[in-house]
Short mmCIF file of C-alpha atoms in Angstrom, two decimals:
data_model
loop_
_atom_site.label_atom_id
_atom_site.label_comp_id
_atom_site.label_asym_id
_atom_site.label_seq_id
_atom_site.Cartn_x
_atom_site.Cartn_y
_atom_site.Cartn_z
CA UNK A 253 255.40 202.85 271.39
CA UNK A 254 253.08 202.42 268.36
CA UNK A 255 250.55 205.00 267.38
CA UNK A 256 247.77 202.66 268.21
CA UNK A 257 248.73 202.54 271.97
CA UNK A 258 247.50 206.00 272.84
CA UNK A 259 244.25 205.27 270.78
CA UNK A 260 243.68 202.15 272.80
CA UNK A 261 244.19 203.95 276.07
CA UNK A 262 241.76 206.78 275.02
CA UNK A 263 239.21 204.04 274.06
CA UNK A 264 239.27 202.64 277.65
CA UNK A 265 238.70 206.15 279.15
CA UNK A 266 235.09 207.30 279.66
CA UNK A 267 233.60 209.25 276.70
CA UNK A 268 233.08 212.86 277.65
CA UNK A 269 230.81 213.67 274.67
CA UNK A 270 227.61 214.01 276.76
CA UNK A 271 229.40 216.28 279.20
CA UNK A 272 230.75 218.57 276.42
CA UNK A 273 227.46 218.64 274.46
CA UNK A 274 224.75 219.21 277.14
CA UNK A 275 224.77 221.88 279.83
CA UNK A 276 221.73 220.29 281.55
CA UNK A 277 223.67 216.96 281.67
CA UNK A 278 226.57 218.69 283.35
CA UNK A 279 224.41 220.33 285.89
CA UNK A 280 222.48 217.21 286.76
CA UNK A 281 225.82 215.21 286.95
CA UNK A 282 227.44 217.68 289.35
CA UNK A 283 224.30 217.93 291.55
CA UNK A 284 223.93 214.19 291.60
CA UNK A 285 227.61 213.68 292.58
CA UNK A 286 227.21 216.04 295.47
CA UNK A 287 223.91 214.65 296.77
CA UNK A 288 225.06 211.12 296.34
CA UNK A 289 228.11 211.78 298.45
CA UNK A 290 225.91 212.95 301.26
CA UNK A 291 223.39 210.20 300.93
CA UNK A 292 226.23 207.56 301.29
CA UNK A 293 227.08 209.24 304.59
CA UNK A 294 223.56 208.51 305.90
CA UNK A 295 223.62 205.11 304.20
CA UNK A 296 226.36 204.10 306.66
CA UNK A 297 225.29 206.07 309.64
CA UNK A 298 221.66 204.89 309.77
CA UNK A 299 222.40 201.14 310.12
CA UNK A 300 225.15 201.88 312.57
CA UNK A 301 222.81 203.93 314.68
CA UNK A 302 220.27 201.21 314.70
CA UNK A 303 222.86 198.70 315.59
CA UNK A 304 224.04 200.80 318.48
CA UNK A 305 220.47 201.36 319.74
CA UNK A 306 219.23 197.78 319.36
CA UNK A 307 222.29 195.46 318.94
CA UNK A 308 220.11 193.31 316.56
CA UNK A 309 220.99 192.16 313.06
CA UNK A 310 217.32 191.62 312.36
CA UNK A 311 216.63 195.24 313.40
CA UNK A 312 219.15 196.48 310.90
CA UNK A 313 217.72 194.23 308.25
CA UNK A 314 214.27 195.63 309.00
CA UNK A 315 215.42 198.84 307.29
CA UNK A 316 214.66 197.12 304.05
CA UNK A 317 211.27 195.90 305.25
CA UNK A 318 210.00 199.51 305.96
CA UNK A 319 211.37 200.73 302.69
CA UNK A 320 209.69 198.06 300.58
CA UNK A 321 206.04 199.20 300.46
CA UNK A 322 206.75 202.88 299.69
CA UNK A 323 209.29 201.71 296.96
CA UNK A 324 206.62 199.61 295.28
CA UNK A 325 203.75 202.07 295.49
CA UNK A 326 205.72 205.21 294.73
CA UNK A 327 207.97 203.56 292.17
CA UNK A 328 205.01 202.61 289.91
CA UNK A 329 203.09 205.86 290.57
CA UNK A 330 206.28 207.86 290.29
CA UNK A 331 206.82 206.43 286.86
CA UNK A 332 203.27 207.54 285.75
CA UNK A 333 204.01 211.01 287.23
CA UNK A 334 207.28 211.21 285.35
CA UNK A 335 205.42 210.73 282.04
CA UNK A 336 202.66 213.16 282.89
CA UNK A 337 204.31 216.08 284.66
CA UNK A 338 207.41 218.29 284.36
CA UNK A 339 210.39 216.03 285.15
CA UNK A 340 212.58 218.74 286.46
CA UNK A 341 209.97 219.97 289.00
CA UNK A 342 209.58 216.36 290.30
CA UNK A 343 213.39 216.11 290.66
CA UNK A 344 213.66 219.47 292.48
CA UNK A 345 210.93 218.87 295.03
CA UNK A 346 211.90 215.43 295.80
CA UNK A 347 215.54 216.59 296.37
CA UNK A 348 214.31 219.22 298.74
CA UNK A 349 212.23 216.67 300.63
CA UNK A 350 215.23 214.49 301.09
CA UNK A 351 216.99 217.50 302.68
CA UNK A 352 214.08 217.81 305.23
CA UNK A 353 214.46 214.16 306.13
CA UNK A 354 218.20 214.60 306.65
CA UNK A 355 217.30 217.44 309.13
CA UNK A 356 215.04 215.12 311.01
CA UNK A 357 217.75 212.51 311.38
CA UNK A 358 220.15 215.33 312.71
CA UNK A 359 217.65 216.52 315.30
CA UNK A 360 217.01 213.04 316.55
CA UNK A 361 220.79 212.19 316.66
CA UNK A 362 221.27 215.23 318.85
CA UNK A 363 218.73 214.26 321.54
CA UNK A 364 220.06 212.99 324.78
CA UNK A 365 218.25 209.63 324.14
CA UNK A 366 217.72 209.23 320.22
CA UNK A 367 214.63 207.28 319.35
CA UNK A 368 214.61 204.24 317.06
CA UNK A 369 211.23 204.76 315.39
CA UNK A 370 212.15 208.12 313.58
CA UNK A 371 215.02 206.15 311.78
CA UNK A 372 212.48 203.71 310.35
CA UNK A 373 210.07 206.52 309.48
CA UNK A 374 212.70 208.46 307.72
CA UNK A 375 213.83 205.31 305.81
CA UNK A 376 210.26 204.75 304.59
CA UNK A 377 209.70 208.36 303.51
CA UNK A 378 213.11 208.58 301.88
CA UNK A 379 212.21 205.39 299.92
CA UNK A 380 208.97 207.15 298.79
CA UNK A 381 210.78 210.26 297.58
CA UNK A 382 213.57 208.40 295.84
CA UNK A 383 210.86 206.35 294.13
CA UNK A 384 209.19 209.46 292.74
CA UNK A 385 212.52 211.12 291.71
CA UNK A 386 214.33 208.28 289.96
CA UNK A 387 211.79 207.54 287.23
CA UNK A 388 211.74 211.34 286.38
CA UNK A 389 215.67 211.44 286.44
CA UNK A 390 215.98 208.30 284.33
CA UNK A 391 213.48 209.39 281.74
CA UNK A 392 215.07 212.78 281.55
CA UNK A 393 218.54 211.55 280.34
CA UNK A 394 217.39 210.43 276.87
CA UNK A 395 215.85 214.02 276.40
CA UNK A 396 219.04 216.01 277.26
CA UNK A 397 221.60 213.47 275.69
CA UNK A 398 221.89 212.50 272.04
CA UNK A 399 220.86 208.97 271.33
CA UNK A 400 224.41 207.92 270.21
CA UNK A 401 225.74 209.32 273.43
CA UNK A 402 223.54 207.40 275.79
CA UNK A 403 226.05 204.60 276.42
CA UNK A 404 228.60 207.19 277.36
CA UNK A 405 226.05 208.95 279.53
CA UNK A 406 225.31 205.66 281.37
CA UNK A 407 229.05 205.21 282.10
CA UNK A 408 229.48 208.82 283.26
CA UNK A 409 226.45 208.45 285.58
CA UNK A 410 227.88 205.28 286.87
CA UNK A 411 231.20 207.03 287.58
CA UNK A 412 229.34 209.82 289.43
CA UNK A 413 227.46 207.26 291.60
CA UNK A 414 230.54 205.12 292.36
CA UNK A 415 232.79 208.06 293.26
CA UNK A 416 230.27 209.05 295.95
CA UNK A 417 229.94 205.40 296.86
CA UNK A 418 233.63 205.26 297.53
CA UNK A 419 234.26 208.52 299.25
CA UNK A 420 230.96 208.61 301.24
CA UNK A 421 231.15 205.36 303.06
CA UNK A 422 234.90 205.66 303.64
CA UNK A 423 234.58 209.08 305.13
CA UNK A 424 231.41 208.08 307.02
CA UNK A 425 233.24 205.27 308.91
CA UNK A 426 235.71 208.00 310.16
CA UNK A 427 233.05 210.65 310.81
CA UNK A 428 230.72 208.31 312.78
CA UNK A 429 233.62 206.77 314.76
CA UNK A 430 235.42 210.11 315.74
CA UNK A 431 232.85 213.00 315.32
CA UNK A 432 229.50 211.35 315.83
CA UNK A 433 226.37 210.47 313.89
CA UNK A 434 225.15 214.06 313.84
CA UNK A 435 227.98 215.30 311.68
CA UNK A 436 227.21 212.69 308.99
CA UNK A 437 223.48 213.71 308.89
CA UNK A 438 224.49 217.36 308.92
CA UNK A 439 226.82 216.93 306.02
CA UNK A 440 224.00 215.08 304.14
CA UNK A 441 221.67 218.00 304.80
CA UNK A 442 224.12 220.49 303.26
CA UNK A 443 224.62 218.36 300.08
CA UNK A 444 220.90 218.33 299.39
CA UNK A 445 220.65 222.06 299.64
CA UNK A 446 223.59 222.62 297.16
CA UNK A 447 222.09 220.00 294.81
CA UNK A 448 218.78 221.86 294.64
CA UNK A 449 220.49 225.11 293.83
CA UNK A 450 222.31 223.36 290.86
CA UNK A 451 219.21 221.75 289.49
CA UNK A 452 217.11 224.90 289.39
CA UNK A 453 218.64 226.43 286.21
CA UNK A 454 218.03 223.24 284.25
CA UNK A 455 215.41 223.65 281.52
CA UNK A 456 211.93 222.41 282.18
CA UNK A 457 210.97 219.04 280.68
CA UNK A 458 207.17 218.87 280.22
CA UNK A 459 205.18 215.77 279.36
CA UNK A 460 205.15 214.45 275.89
CA UNK A 461 201.96 215.09 273.83
CA UNK A 462 201.15 211.44 273.82
CA UNK A 463 201.73 210.94 277.46
CA UNK A 464 198.91 209.51 279.51
CA UNK A 465 197.57 211.11 282.74
CA UNK A 466 198.84 209.31 285.90
CA UNK A 467 196.35 206.53 286.73
CA UNK A 468 196.22 202.85 287.31
CA UNK A 469 195.28 202.38 283.66
CA UNK A 470 198.49 204.25 282.62
CA UNK A 471 200.58 202.12 284.98
CA UNK A 472 199.06 198.94 283.67
CA UNK A 473 199.76 200.02 280.11
CA UNK A 474 203.56 200.44 281.03
CA UNK A 475 203.37 197.05 282.65
CA UNK A 476 201.88 195.33 279.56
CA UNK A 477 204.56 196.92 277.39
CA UNK A 478 207.36 195.56 279.80
CA UNK A 479 205.71 192.10 279.69
CA UNK A 480 205.78 192.08 276.01
CA UNK A 481 209.48 192.77 275.85
CA UNK A 482 211.05 189.56 277.18
CA UNK A 483 214.60 190.93 276.92
CA UNK A 484 213.65 193.69 279.27
CA UNK A 485 211.94 191.27 281.64
CA UNK A 486 215.12 189.45 281.66
CA UNK A 487 217.19 192.40 282.79
CA UNK A 488 214.64 193.04 285.63
CA UNK A 489 214.62 189.42 286.67
CA UNK A 490 218.42 188.97 286.67
CA UNK A 491 219.02 192.14 288.81
CA UNK A 492 216.20 191.17 291.19
CA UNK A 493 217.67 187.72 291.72
CA UNK A 494 221.23 189.08 292.17
CA UNK A 495 220.37 191.82 294.66
CA UNK A 496 217.76 189.80 296.70
CA UNK A 497 220.04 186.73 297.12
CA UNK A 498 223.51 188.33 297.42
CA UNK A 499 223.17 191.91 298.95
CA UNK A 500 225.24 191.63 302.11
CA UNK A 501 225.25 195.31 303.22
CA UNK A 502 222.87 194.92 306.20
CA UNK A 503 225.10 192.47 307.86
CA UNK A 504 228.55 194.25 307.24
CA UNK A 505 228.61 195.81 310.78
CA UNK A 506 228.29 192.37 312.23
CA UNK A 507 230.86 190.87 309.76
CA UNK A 508 233.30 193.52 310.83
CA UNK A 509 232.88 192.50 314.45
CA UNK A 510 233.33 188.78 313.61
CA UNK A 511 236.61 189.59 311.91
CA UNK A 512 237.70 191.83 314.73
CA UNK A 513 237.94 194.71 312.32
CA UNK A 514 235.49 197.28 313.34
CA UNK A 515 237.94 199.92 311.84
CA UNK A 516 237.25 198.36 308.37
CA UNK A 517 233.47 198.92 308.45
CA UNK A 518 233.68 202.07 306.30
CA UNK A 519 236.03 200.32 303.93
CA UNK A 520 233.72 197.42 303.56
CA UNK A 521 230.87 199.74 302.62
CA UNK A 522 233.09 201.59 300.19
CA UNK A 523 234.60 198.38 298.54
CA UNK A 524 231.58 197.57 296.38
CA UNK A 525 231.34 201.17 295.01
CA UNK A 526 235.14 201.10 294.65
CA UNK A 527 234.99 198.05 292.24
CA UNK A 528 232.17 199.91 290.34
CA UNK A 529 234.41 203.06 290.10
CA UNK A 530 237.27 201.10 288.75
CA UNK A 531 235.09 199.69 286.02
CA UNK A 532 233.53 203.18 285.32
CA UNK A 533 236.96 204.85 284.78
CA UNK A 534 237.89 202.29 282.02
CA UNK A 535 234.38 202.13 280.65
CA UNK A 536 235.22 203.11 277.05
CA UNK A 537 235.07 199.56 275.95
CA UNK A 538 231.39 199.22 276.75
CA UNK A 539 230.57 201.22 273.58
CA UNK A 540 231.96 198.46 271.42
CA UNK A 541 229.73 195.82 273.00
CA UNK A 542 226.41 195.15 271.20
CA UNK A 543 225.08 191.98 272.84
CA UNK A 544 224.14 193.70 276.10
CA UNK A 545 221.98 190.88 277.44
CA UNK A 546 224.85 188.41 277.63
CA UNK A 547 226.98 190.89 279.54
CA UNK A 548 224.21 191.47 282.10
CA UNK A 549 223.93 187.76 282.67
CA UNK A 550 227.68 187.08 282.93
CA UNK A 551 228.37 190.05 285.22
CA UNK A 552 225.43 189.11 287.60
CA UNK A 553 226.71 185.56 287.88
CA UNK A 554 230.17 186.75 288.75
CA UNK A 555 228.69 189.14 291.41
CA UNK A 556 227.23 186.20 293.05
CA UNK A 557 230.49 184.14 292.93
CA UNK A 558 232.48 187.13 294.37
CA UNK A 559 229.97 187.66 297.29
CA UNK A 560 230.21 183.91 298.07
CA UNK A 561 234.04 184.28 298.11
CA UNK A 562 233.85 187.15 300.51
CA UNK A 563 231.57 185.19 302.89
CA UNK A 564 234.00 182.41 303.13
CA UNK A 565 237.09 184.53 303.57
CA UNK A 566 238.49 184.98 307.20
CA UNK A 567 240.97 187.73 306.24
CA UNK A 568 239.53 191.17 306.11
CA UNK A 569 241.68 192.18 303.25
CA UNK A 570 240.49 189.24 301.22
CA UNK A 571 236.92 190.20 302.15
CA UNK A 572 237.58 193.73 300.88
CA UNK A 573 239.19 192.44 297.67
CA UNK A 574 236.12 190.18 296.85
CA UNK A 575 233.71 192.90 297.69
CA UNK A 576 235.55 195.13 295.26
CA UNK A 577 235.46 192.55 292.52
CA UNK A 578 231.69 192.11 293.17
CA UNK A 579 231.21 195.94 292.79
CA UNK A 580 232.96 195.89 289.43
CA UNK A 581 230.69 193.09 288.15
CA UNK A 582 227.66 194.93 289.40
CA UNK A 583 228.67 197.91 287.46
CA UNK A 584 229.17 196.00 284.28
CA UNK A 585 225.61 194.67 284.60
CA UNK A 586 224.22 198.09 285.46
CA UNK A 587 225.84 199.83 282.46
CA UNK A 588 224.40 197.38 279.95
CA UNK A 589 221.01 197.27 281.57
CA UNK A 590 220.74 201.07 281.43
CA UNK A 591 221.89 201.13 277.81
CA UNK A 592 219.23 198.55 276.82
CA UNK A 593 216.52 200.59 278.61
CA UNK A 594 217.48 203.94 277.23
CA UNK A 595 218.08 202.86 273.71
CA UNK A 596 214.88 200.80 273.23
CA UNK A 597 211.99 202.27 275.18
CA UNK A 598 209.92 205.01 273.52
CA UNK A 599 209.73 208.44 275.10
CA UNK A 600 206.00 208.43 275.90
CA UNK A 601 206.55 205.28 278.06
CA UNK A 602 209.99 206.08 279.41
CA UNK A 603 208.77 207.34 282.86
CA UNK A 604 206.54 204.32 283.54
CA UNK A 605 209.21 201.90 282.46
CA UNK A 606 211.70 203.78 284.58
CA UNK A 607 209.35 203.16 287.50
CA UNK A 608 209.43 199.47 286.79
CA UNK A 609 213.22 199.56 286.40
CA UNK A 610 213.47 201.39 289.75
CA UNK A 611 211.61 198.36 291.32
CA UNK A 612 213.95 195.89 289.65
CA UNK A 613 217.16 197.53 290.98
CA UNK A 614 215.71 198.72 294.31
CA UNK A 615 213.35 196.04 295.50
CA UNK A 616 216.08 193.46 295.30
CA UNK A 617 218.53 195.27 297.60
CA UNK A 618 215.69 196.28 300.01
CA UNK A 619 214.47 192.58 300.24
CA UNK A 620 218.10 191.50 300.34
CA UNK A 621 218.70 193.48 303.51
CA UNK A 622 215.75 191.59 305.13
CA UNK A 623 217.00 188.20 303.83
CA UNK A 624 220.63 188.75 304.81
CA UNK A 625 219.64 190.08 308.27
CA UNK A 626 217.12 187.16 308.86
CA UNK A 627 219.62 184.55 307.72
CA UNK A 628 222.30 186.04 309.88
CA UNK A 629 220.14 186.00 312.90
CA UNK A 630 219.14 182.39 312.25
CA UNK A 631 222.21 180.79 310.67
CA UNK A 632 225.15 183.15 311.27
CA UNK A 633 226.57 186.17 309.55
CA UNK A 634 229.21 184.48 307.33
CA UNK A 635 226.72 181.75 306.19
CA UNK A 636 224.22 184.40 305.34
CA UNK A 637 226.80 186.07 302.90
CA UNK A 638 228.29 182.98 301.13
CA UNK A 639 224.99 181.06 300.83
CA UNK A 640 223.32 184.21 299.17
CA UNK A 641 226.23 184.36 296.59
CA UNK A 642 225.95 180.81 295.58
CA UNK A 643 222.13 180.93 295.35
CA UNK A 644 222.56 184.17 293.19
CA UNK A 645 224.86 182.47 290.68
CA UNK A 646 222.52 179.55 290.35
CA UNK A 647 219.40 181.68 289.92
CA UNK A 648 220.99 183.89 287.22
CA UNK A 649 222.05 180.76 285.25
CA UNK A 650 218.52 179.52 285.39
CA UNK A 651 217.12 182.77 284.22
CA UNK A 652 219.41 182.80 281.35
CA UNK A 653 218.10 179.38 280.18
CA UNK A 654 214.45 180.53 280.63
CA UNK A 655 214.77 183.88 278.80
CA UNK A 656 216.59 183.21 275.46
CA UNK A 657 215.62 186.67 274.13
CA UNK A 658 217.90 188.27 276.78
CA UNK A 659 220.96 186.15 275.47
CA UNK A 660 220.26 186.88 271.79
CA UNK A 661 219.60 190.68 272.12
CA UNK A 662 221.84 192.67 269.70
CA UNK A 663 221.62 196.44 269.70
CA UNK A 664 222.65 196.57 266.03
CA UNK A 665 219.59 194.52 264.77
CA UNK A 666 216.88 194.83 267.55
CA UNK A 667 213.70 196.35 266.16
CA UNK A 668 212.82 198.36 269.23
CA UNK A 669 216.29 199.98 269.29
CA UNK A 670 215.81 200.82 265.43
CA UNK A 671 212.41 202.39 266.21
CA UNK A 672 213.72 204.58 269.04
CA UNK A 673 216.71 205.68 266.80
CA UNK A 674 214.15 206.81 264.12
CA UNK A 675 211.99 208.50 266.74
CA UNK A 676 214.97 210.50 268.04
CA UNK A 677 216.20 211.32 264.51
CA UNK A 678 212.63 212.63 263.60
CA UNK A 679 212.41 214.71 266.77
CA UNK A 680 215.88 216.22 266.18
CA UNK A 681 214.90 216.93 262.58
CA UNK A 682 211.69 218.78 263.73
CA UNK A 683 213.59 220.73 266.26
CA UNK A 684 216.05 221.83 263.60
CA UNK A 685 213.30 222.80 261.23
CA UNK A 686 211.61 225.07 263.83
CA UNK A 687 214.98 226.64 264.60
#
């Protein structure tokens, strides 16, 4: 074995530099891993409960409809709050609120005749809380992680999310089938409580001096900046198209029925995160890529092709394989979108742009649930899946032609990336002088 072989293996493994260098990063990573695990239990349990109570694919898809308005309103306003208030405080209170909602689901599940309307109400309120929390969380990472470690932090955060995405749904399928929905909701409640305890010791992160107060004017300022950055618009548009057209999660309970594989429902929900996890654990190569926009486009197109293949397959194991491949492609796209955002957006706008980013990667899946559920009710479950995948691949190709700045983006030469590097260096120098 040559000396280069171990080096090559190390270059594939995730870079742990952010974990070693930042205590706050470690605490946030661990708390997020725990709460994500519980959230994925509810992610599976909620549509299963609606399916059991209504028997309707459209009713399951309607979860996305009730989540949409809170997502848009609080995503934009949550971004303004993240720029104007202490980020840690927003994260703590929204995490605690999610725990209260898990308690509501638990109480409803334990009733002799559970009601349907609380499920939709909790879905809407949870969407609002996530929309407040995510901009604060996304804009906090560049403050607690060194600029040169941001690609590694993006990969580690992806690993955290995907680990919960694999273990949570896989366990949820077993828990719901053999123990009942109440146990899934109870476990989610416990994970939120533990997460809050872990977040509390993190240092406060007050607003930057240049930050604008939360207002419609401040939100509009962030939107104007996003519009001026066509490569950023490209990342938003590509992800919206991919998730809206090819997100099949709402119809998976019905696809499992059609394949006579109800036992595989938890595995279906876990397959996409499993693919993401596999990419995350060998993500060291991402640090050597500089043309991030091209990777976003390629990965999103392959996501659509993989979903289409899953929709045409009649063997449950092939469906699981193609869903896993799709998850890997989605993770590649997500890593490079996150690196572009974190390395090129100035600190004083980071929260508001994180709110816009939240819409780009959340509105798509939310509307995608409505689309896939509606198509399934009208045209059939399998057709809903494969047609969405093909439409996704076509739409991503068209966007790549219409947004050339996305395809030519290069982190080594981009003026915005250079400006943020200088801003971070100056801030680090000032902190060293004060010390």
